[in-house]
Coordinates of C-alpha atoms and ligand atoms in Angstrom, one line a residue:
M27 CA 0.0 0.3 0.1
N28 CA 1.3 3.5 -0.8
L29 CA 1.3 6.9 0.8
V30 CA -1.8 7.6 -1.1
S31 CA -3.8 4.7 -0.7
F32 CA -2.8 4.5 3.1
S33 CA -3.8 7.9 3.6
I34 CA -7.0 8.0 1.8
K35 CA -7.7 4.6 3.6
T36 CA -6.9 6.6 6.9
K37 CA -8.0 10.0 6.5
G38 CA -10.8 10.0 3.8
A39 CA -9.9 10.9 0.0
H40 CA -11.8 14.5 1.4
N41 CA -8.8 15.1 4.0
F42 CA -6.7 14.0 1.6
A43 CA -7.3 16.7 -0.8
R44 CA -7.4 19.1 2.0
R45 CA -4.0 17.9 3.2
L46 CA -2.4 18.5 -0.1
G47 CA -4.3 22.2 0.0
T48 CA -2.0 23.0 3.1
V49 CA 1.0 21.6 1.6
F50 CA 1.6 24.4 -0.6
T51 CA 1.2 26.6 2.1
R52 CA 3.3 25.3 4.9
F53 CA 6.2 24.1 2.7
G54 CA 8.1 25.7 -0.2
V55 CA 10.3 24.8 -3.0
S56 CA 13.5 25.5 -0.8
E57 CA 14.4 24.8 2.8
A58 CA 13.4 28.5 3.9
P59 CA 9.6 27.8 5.3
T60 CA 10.6 24.8 7.2
R61 CA 13.8 26.3 8.9
Q62 CA 11.4 29.1 10.2
A63 CA 9.2 26.9 11.4
L64 CA 12.0 24.7 13.2
Y65 CA 13.6 28.0 14.9
T66 CA 9.9 29.0 16.0
I67 CA 9.5 25.9 18.3
I68 CA 13.2 25.9 19.0
D69 CA 13.2 29.6 20.2
S70 CA 10.0 29.1 22.3
L71 CA 11.6 26.5 24.4
R72 CA 14.8 28.3 24.4
Q73 CA 13.3 30.9 26.6
Y74 CA 12.7 27.8 29.1
N75 CA 16.6 26.8 28.5
A76 CA 14.8 23.2 27.0
E77 CA 15.1 21.7 23.4
P78 CA 13.3 19.7 21.2
T79 CA 13.4 16.4 20.1
F80 CA 12.7 15.9 16.3
F81 CA 12.5 12.3 14.6
I82 CA 12.9 12.4 10.8
P83 CA 13.3 10.0 8.1
A84 CA 16.5 9.1 6.7
V85 CA 15.9 9.8 3.1
V86 CA 14.9 13.1 4.3
L87 CA 18.1 13.4 6.1
R88 CA 20.3 12.8 3.4
R89 CA 18.6 15.4 1.3
H90 CA 18.9 18.3 4.0
P91 CA 22.0 17.2 5.9
E92 CA 23.4 20.8 6.7
L93 CA 19.9 22.2 7.9
I94 CA 19.4 19.6 10.2
T95 CA 23.5 19.2 11.3
E96 CA 22.7 23.0 12.2
I97 CA 19.9 22.7 14.3
A98 CA 21.6 19.4 16.0
H99 CA 24.4 21.3 17.0
S100 CA 22.2 24.2 18.3
G101 CA 21.1 21.4 21.0
V102 CA 18.5 19.9 19.3
E103 CA 18.0 16.4 19.5
I104 CA 17.6 14.5 16.5
G105 CA 16.1 11.0 16.3
I106 CA 15.6 8.4 13.5
H107 CA 11.9 8.2 11.8
G108 CA 12.2 5.3 9.5
Y109 CA 14.3 5.1 6.6
I110 CA 11.5 6.4 4.4
H111 CA 8.4 7.3 5.7
N112 CA 6.2 4.1 5.7
D113 CA 4.5 1.8 8.5
Y114 CA 6.8 -0.7 9.9
R115 CA 3.5 -2.8 10.4
L116 CA 3.2 -3.5 6.8
L117 CA 7.0 -4.9 6.8
S118 CA 8.2 -8.4 7.3
E119 CA 10.7 -8.5 10.4
S120 CA 13.6 -8.6 8.0
E121 CA 12.5 -5.7 5.6
Q122 CA 12.0 -3.8 9.3
Y123 CA 15.7 -4.7 10.2
E124 CA 17.1 -3.7 6.8
Q125 CA 15.2 -0.2 6.5
T126 CA 16.3 0.6 10.3
R127 CA 20.0 -0.4 9.4
Q128 CA 19.9 1.6 6.3
A129 CA 18.5 4.4 8.2
I130 CA 21.4 4.2 10.4
A131 CA 23.7 4.3 7.7
V132 CA 22.8 7.6 6.5
F133 CA 22.8 9.1 10.0
E134 CA 26.4 7.9 10.5
Q135 CA 27.2 9.7 7.4
T136 CA 26.4 13.1 9.2
P137 CA 28.0 14.4 12.4
I138 CA 24.5 13.6 14.1
S139 CA 24.6 11.0 16.7
Y140 CA 20.8 9.6 17.5
R141 CA 19.8 7.7 20.5
G142 CA 16.0 7.2 19.9
F143 CA 13.4 5.9 17.1
R144 CA 10.0 6.8 16.4
N145 CA 8.1 5.1 13.6
P146 CA 6.1 6.8 11.2
Y147 CA 2.2 6.2 12.2
L148 CA 3.8 5.1 15.5
G149 CA 3.6 2.0 13.7
W150 CA 5.4 -0.5 16.2
T151 CA 5.5 -4.4 15.9
E152 CA 6.7 -6.8 18.5
E153 CA 9.6 -7.2 15.9
S154 CA 10.2 -3.5 16.2
L155 CA 11.1 -3.9 19.4
H156 CA 13.6 -6.5 19.1
I157 CA 15.1 -4.8 16.0
F158 CA 15.7 -1.3 18.1
A159 CA 17.2 -3.4 21.1
A160 CA 19.7 -5.3 18.7
L161 CA 20.7 -2.1 16.5
G162 CA 21.7 -0.5 20.1
F163 CA 19.1 2.1 20.2
M164 CA 18.8 3.7 23.9
Y165 CA 15.1 4.4 23.2
E166 CA 12.0 4.0 21.0
S167 CA 8.8 6.8 21.3
N168 CA 5.8 4.9 19.6
E169 CA 3.6 3.9 22.8
A170 CA 0.6 6.4 22.5
V171 CA -1.4 7.6 25.7
I172 CA -4.6 9.2 24.7
H173 CA -6.0 11.7 27.1
D174 CA -9.5 12.0 26.8
V175 CA -9.9 15.6 27.5
I176 CA -11.7 17.0 24.5
D177 CA -15.7 16.7 24.7
L178 CA -16.2 14.7 21.4
D179 CA -20.2 15.5 21.3
Q180 CA -19.5 18.9 20.2
F181 CA -17.7 17.5 16.7
T182 CA -19.9 16.4 13.5
P183 CA -20.2 12.7 13.3
L184 CA -17.6 13.0 10.4
L185 CA -15.1 14.5 12.2
R186 CA -15.2 12.2 15.2
N187 CA -15.5 9.4 12.6
G188 CA -11.9 10.6 11.5
Y189 CA -10.6 10.9 14.9
E190 CA -11.6 7.8 16.1
K191 CA -9.6 6.2 13.1
S192 CA -6.6 7.9 14.2
L193 CA -7.0 6.3 17.6
E194 CA -7.4 2.9 16.1
L195 CA -4.2 3.7 14.0
F196 CA -2.1 4.7 16.8
Q197 CA -2.9 1.7 18.7
A198 CA -3.6 4.3 21.6
T199 CA -3.7 3.0 25.4
T200 CA -5.3 4.3 28.1
C201 CA -3.6 7.0 30.3
T202 CA -2.8 5.7 34.1
A203 CA 0.0 7.0 36.4
Y204 CA 2.0 4.1 35.1
A205 CA 1.4 4.2 31.2
L206 CA 2.5 8.2 31.5
R207 CA 6.1 6.4 32.7
P208 CA 9.0 5.2 30.5
H209 CA 9.7 1.7 30.8
F210 CA 12.6 -0.7 30.5
E211 CA 11.8 -3.9 28.1
G212 CA 15.2 -5.6 28.3
A213 CA 17.9 -2.8 27.4
L214 CA 15.6 -0.8 25.1
L215 CA 13.8 2.1 27.1
R216 CA 10.1 2.6 25.7
I217 CA 9.0 6.2 26.6
P218 CA 5.2 7.0 26.1
T219 CA 4.2 9.4 23.5
S220 CA 0.8 11.4 23.9
I221 CA -2.0 12.2 21.6
P222 CA -4.0 13.6 20.2
D223 CA -1.0 15.1 18.2
D224 CA -1.3 18.2 16.3
E225 CA -2.5 16.9 13.2
M226 CA -5.6 15.2 15.1
L227 CA -6.6 18.3 16.4
F228 CA -6.2 20.5 13.1
D229 CA -6.9 17.9 10.5
R230 CA -9.1 15.4 11.9
L231 CA -11.2 18.0 14.4
R232 CA -10.3 21.3 12.4
V233 CA -9.7 22.8 16.3
T234 CA -7.2 25.5 14.8
S235 CA -7.6 28.3 17.4
P236 CA -4.0 28.6 19.1
K237 CA -6.1 29.6 22.5
R238 CA -8.1 26.7 21.9
V239 CA -5.1 24.0 21.2
G240 CA -3.3 25.6 23.8
G241 CA -6.0 25.0 26.2
I242 CA -6.2 21.3 25.2
W243 CA -2.5 21.0 25.9
C244 CA -2.7 22.5 29.3
K245 CA -5.3 20.2 30.2
V246 CA -3.4 17.8 29.4
M247 CA -0.4 19.1 31.2
Q248 CA -2.7 19.5 34.3
R249 CA -3.4 15.5 33.9
V250 CA 0.0 14.8 33.7
Y251 CA 1.2 16.7 36.6
E252 CA -1.6 15.4 38.8
L253 CA -0.5 12.0 37.8
G254 CA 3.4 12.8 38.2
G255 CA 4.0 11.4 34.4
L256 CA 5.7 12.3 31.0
Y257 CA 4.0 14.4 28.7
T258 CA 5.7 13.9 25.4
L259 CA 3.9 16.6 22.9
N260 CA 3.6 15.8 19.3
L261 CA 4.0 19.1 17.0
H262 CA 4.8 18.6 13.8
P263 CA 7.1 21.5 12.8
E264 CA 5.1 22.0 9.9
R265 CA 2.6 23.5 12.2
G266 CA 5.4 25.0 14.0
I267 CA 4.0 28.5 13.6
L268 CA 0.6 28.0 13.7
C269 CA 1.0 26.6 17.0
K270 CA 3.6 29.0 18.4
R271 CA 1.1 30.4 20.6
A272 CA -0.5 27.4 21.6
L273 CA 3.4 26.1 22.5
D274 CA 3.9 29.3 24.5
I275 CA 0.6 28.9 26.5
L276 CA 1.6 25.4 27.2
L277 CA 5.5 26.2 28.2
S278 CA 4.0 29.0 30.2
Y279 CA 1.3 27.2 32.6
A280 CA 3.8 24.3 32.8
H281 CA 6.7 26.8 34.1
N282 CA 3.9 27.9 36.6
Q283 CA 3.0 25.0 38.5
P284 CA 3.6 24.7 42.3
L285 CA 6.7 22.0 41.4
P286 CA 8.9 22.1 39.3
V287 CA 8.1 20.4 35.5
W288 CA 11.1 19.1 33.8
V289 CA 11.0 20.4 30.2
A290 CA 13.6 17.9 28.5
R291 CA 14.9 15.8 25.2
L292 CA 14.1 12.5 25.0
G293 CA 17.4 11.4 24.9
D294 CA 17.9 13.3 28.1
I295 CA 15.1 11.3 29.8
A296 CA 16.3 8.1 28.5
Q297 CA 19.4 8.8 30.4
W298 CA 17.7 9.9 33.4
W299 CA 15.6 6.7 33.5
K300 CA 19.1 4.6 33.0
E301 CA 20.7 6.7 35.6
R302 CA 17.6 6.2 38.1
S303 CA 17.6 2.4 37.5
Q304 CA 20.8 2.2 39.4
F305 CA 19.0 3.9 42.3
R306 CA 18.8 1.9 45.4
L307 CA 17.5 2.5 49.0
N308 CA 18.8 0.4 52.4
I309 CA 16.7 0.8 55.1
T310 CA 17.7 -0.8 58.5
P311 CA 16.3 -1.1 62.0
Q312 CA 17.9 0.9 64.7
A313 CA 15.8 0.9 67.7
P314 CA 12.2 -0.2 68.1
H315 CA 10.7 2.0 65.5
H316 CA 13.4 4.0 64.0
W317 CA 14.9 3.2 60.7
H318 CA 18.1 4.1 58.9
V319 CA 17.8 4.9 55.3
E320 CA 20.7 5.2 53.1
A321 CA 19.9 6.2 49.6
T322 CA 22.3 4.7 46.7
C323 CA 21.8 7.4 43.6
T324 CA 23.1 10.9 42.4
P325 CA 22.5 14.1 44.0
R326 CA 19.7 15.3 41.1
A327 CA 17.7 12.3 42.8
T328 CA 14.3 13.0 44.2
L329 CA 13.7 11.3 47.7
L330 CA 9.9 11.2 48.8
A331 CA 8.8 10.5 52.3
R332 CA 5.0 9.8 53.5
Y333 CA 3.6 8.8 57.1
V334 CA 7.2 9.0 58.8
T335 CA 9.1 11.7 60.7
V336 CA 12.4 12.6 59.2
E337 CA 14.8 13.1 62.3
D338 CA 17.7 14.4 60.8
A339 CA 17.3 15.9 57.6
S340 CA 15.5 18.8 56.5
L341 CA 12.3 18.5 54.2
T342 CA 10.6 20.8 51.5
P343 CA 6.9 20.4 50.6
W344 CA 6.0 18.0 47.7
S345 CA 2.7 16.7 46.4
G346 CA -0.1 14.9 48.2
M347 CA 1.1 13.0 51.2
D348 CA 4.5 13.4 50.1
V349 CA 7.3 15.4 51.2
C350 CA 10.8 15.5 49.7
I351 CA 14.0 14.8 51.6
Q352 CA 17.2 16.6 51.2
S353 CA 19.7 14.3 52.5
H354 CA 20.8 10.8 50.9
S355 CA 21.2 9.3 54.6
F356 CA 18.9 10.0 57.2
T357 CA 16.9 8.5 60.5
V358 CA 13.0 8.2 60.3
H359 CA 10.5 7.2 62.8
A360 CA 7.6 5.2 61.7
P361 CA 5.3 2.5 63.2
R362 CA 6.2 0.1 60.2
C363 CA 9.2 -0.2 58.4
P364 CA 8.8 2.0 55.2
C365 CA 8.9 -0.4 52.4
I366 CA 7.3 -2.6 50.3
A367 CA 7.6 -6.6 51.3
L368 CA 6.7 -9.8 48.9
S369 CA 5.9 -12.9 50.0
L370 CA 8.4 -15.6 49.0
Q371 CA 6.5 -17.1 46.1
T372 CA 6.1 -13.5 44.4
P373 CA 8.3 -14.1 41.2
E374 CA 11.4 -11.5 40.6
Q375 CA 9.8 -10.1 37.9
V376 CA 7.6 -8.3 40.6
A377 CA 10.6 -7.0 43.0
D378 CA 12.1 -5.5 39.7
F379 CA 8.9 -3.8 38.6
L380 CA 8.7 -2.4 41.7
Q381 CA 12.3 -1.4 42.0
E382 CA 12.0 0.3 38.6
Q383 CA 9.2 2.3 39.7
G384 CA 11.9 3.7 42.8
L385 CA 10.2 1.6 45.6
P386 CA 12.3 -0.4 48.4
V387 CA 11.1 -4.0 48.3
V388 CA 12.2 -6.9 51.0
R389 CA 11.4 -10.3 51.1
S390 CA 9.1 -11.4 54.4
S391 CA 7.2 -14.2 55.3
Q392 CA 3.2 -13.7 55.7
E393 CA 3.5 -13.7 59.5
E394 CA 5.4 -10.9 59.7
A395 CA 3.2 -8.7 57.0
D396 CA 2.2 -6.3 59.6
K397 CA 5.9 -5.0 59.8
Y398 CA 5.8 -2.8 56.8
A399 CA 3.9 -0.4 54.8
M400 CA 2.6 -2.8 52.3
Y401 CA 2.8 -6.6 51.9
L402 CA 2.4 -8.2 48.4
D403 CA 1.4 -11.6 47.6
I404 CA 1.5 -12.1 43.9
A405 CA 2.4 -15.8 43.0
E406 CA 1.3 -15.4 39.5
G407 CA 3.0 -12.2 38.7
L408 CA 2.4 -9.5 36.5
G409 CA 0.4 -10.8 33.8
T410 CA 1.3 -12.5 30.2
T411 CA -0.2 -10.7 27.5
R412 CA 0.8 -6.7 27.1
E413 CA -3.0 -5.9 27.8
E414 CA -2.9 -7.8 30.8
Q415 CA 0.7 -6.6 32.2
L416 CA -0.3 -2.9 31.5
Q417 CA -3.7 -3.4 33.7
R418 CA -1.8 -5.1 36.7
R419 CA 1.0 -2.6 36.4
S420 CA -1.4 0.0 36.2
A421 CA -3.5 -1.2 39.2
L422 CA -0.3 -2.3 41.5
M423 CA 1.1 1.3 40.8
E424 CA -2.3 3.0 42.0
Q425 CA -2.1 1.0 45.0
V426 CA 1.1 2.2 46.0
E427 CA 0.2 5.8 44.9
Q428 CA -2.7 5.9 47.3
L429 CA -1.0 3.8 50.0
E430 CA -1.6 5.6 53.9
A431 CA 1.4 3.8 55.6
P432 CA 5.0 4.7 56.1
L433 CA 6.8 5.1 52.8
I434 CA 10.5 6.1 51.4
R435 CA 10.4 5.9 47.8
F436 CA 12.0 7.8 45.1
G437 CA 10.5 10.3 42.8
C438 CA 10.1 9.6 38.8
W439 CA 11.9 12.9 37.8
P440 CA 15.5 14.7 38.9
N441 CA 15.6 17.6 41.2
R442 CA 12.0 17.6 43.0
S443 CA 10.2 18.0 39.6
R444 CA 6.6 16.8 39.9
A445 CA 6.3 16.0 35.9
A446 CA 8.3 15.8 32.8
L447 CA 7.4 17.0 29.4
G448 CA 9.3 16.6 25.9
V449 CA 8.3 18.5 23.2
T450 CA 8.9 16.7 20.1
G451 CA 7.9 16.4 16.5
D452 CA 8.5 14.5 13.3
I453 CA 10.1 16.4 10.5
D454 CA 8.1 14.2 7.8
S455 CA 9.3 16.7 4.7
V456 CA 11.3 19.7 4.4
T457 CA 10.3 20.9 0.7
I458 CA 7.2 20.3 -1.3
Q459 CA 9.6 18.0 -3.2
D460 CA 9.9 15.7 -0.4
F461 CA 6.4 15.5 0.5
F462 CA 5.8 13.8 -3.1
L463 CA 8.7 12.3 -3.5
R464 CA 7.5 10.3 0.1
V465 CA 4.6 9.3 -2.3
L466 CA 7.2 7.6 -4.6
E467 CA 9.6 6.0 -1.9
V468 CA 6.9 4.3 0.0
H469 CA 5.8 3.1 -3.6
Q470 CA 9.0 1.8 -4.3
H471 CA 9.2 0.1 -0.9
T472 CA 6.2 -1.8 -1.5
Ligands
ZN516 ZN1 5.7 11.0 10.6

């Protein structure tokens, strides 16, 4: 299936005709309009000392190496968006492997150091994950979390239908605190991405007013902040100028939250999650109801506590039941050991999962259960299918988040941040020529 038939299938012939109309207003025969759009996004983020992450198909990079190298040198992260702009779900495993390898080869001819991969149409498969890990990618960013912050009843059935087709195309999962966190699958980090993206708002729902778009993004940010997760905004640079005000509204909203929101490139988020995965909490009894806590971590770790009296360290307010501890070695007074105990028959997989979530874990027999903040006996583990795993992991994290008992743990984000925001976008085309070559390239590879 080529791009034309693919687009028509997922967007409808009517939408495809509209799309062609916008191509001539957003792209030029020269790089100039795209350059201006890229710098519009870059400049908005600079005001907050932050940088965006852009993904680009290798063939597009090959046609515009100077422009992309220039923005990479200015601090922007560039990731791989396929060799050509096609859907990996339509490829065999060996085709996926070959195209990913070809894409890497093109990137290696430039000074750009890539760290991540995002598929066109977020079209990943189980095979893609193995390929990304085997070819040394640090992360991928394809798992789409849907934020239902839009009242769909106010749209016509035709527009709603188009929007729902996008949800299907992106294999969207529902939003939970756990779904909003990165997670490791082997050595590969999976960084969730958020939808609706700019295309779903502009082209599907025809929401184009900057104030309205900005308002929707702030609603997503608000929810991500409350859940302490990551908001990966998807904004195609071709709409960079149209979205400038909306982006400024979002960045200002994020900046004005009571606790910091970490605005970061996805590669830095991957680096942080890797660093954090090595953090450990060692809790030892000192006297009755007194525990010494030794945190093995880097200085930027966020250490949180609830329902304990911290005796020899200063505290700063945080969120909900938690306070933030300013020391990595301290003593707490608590009626129970501030950690999570697992039964002996609970598989190691559960311990690894809780540790990745920043929680201290010990093993204990059922008789000692009430000595700990929480006791878990999950002999069956965390599920087998992806859907089951997501559900069980989400439910378990919700249980921990709501726990009204003594608990020490690591927060998700560095330097006391409550949430994170990654501004990302796919540079599918730089010029009008790229847009039409895309049709040809995809056709040649099918
Ligand atoms: Zn794309």
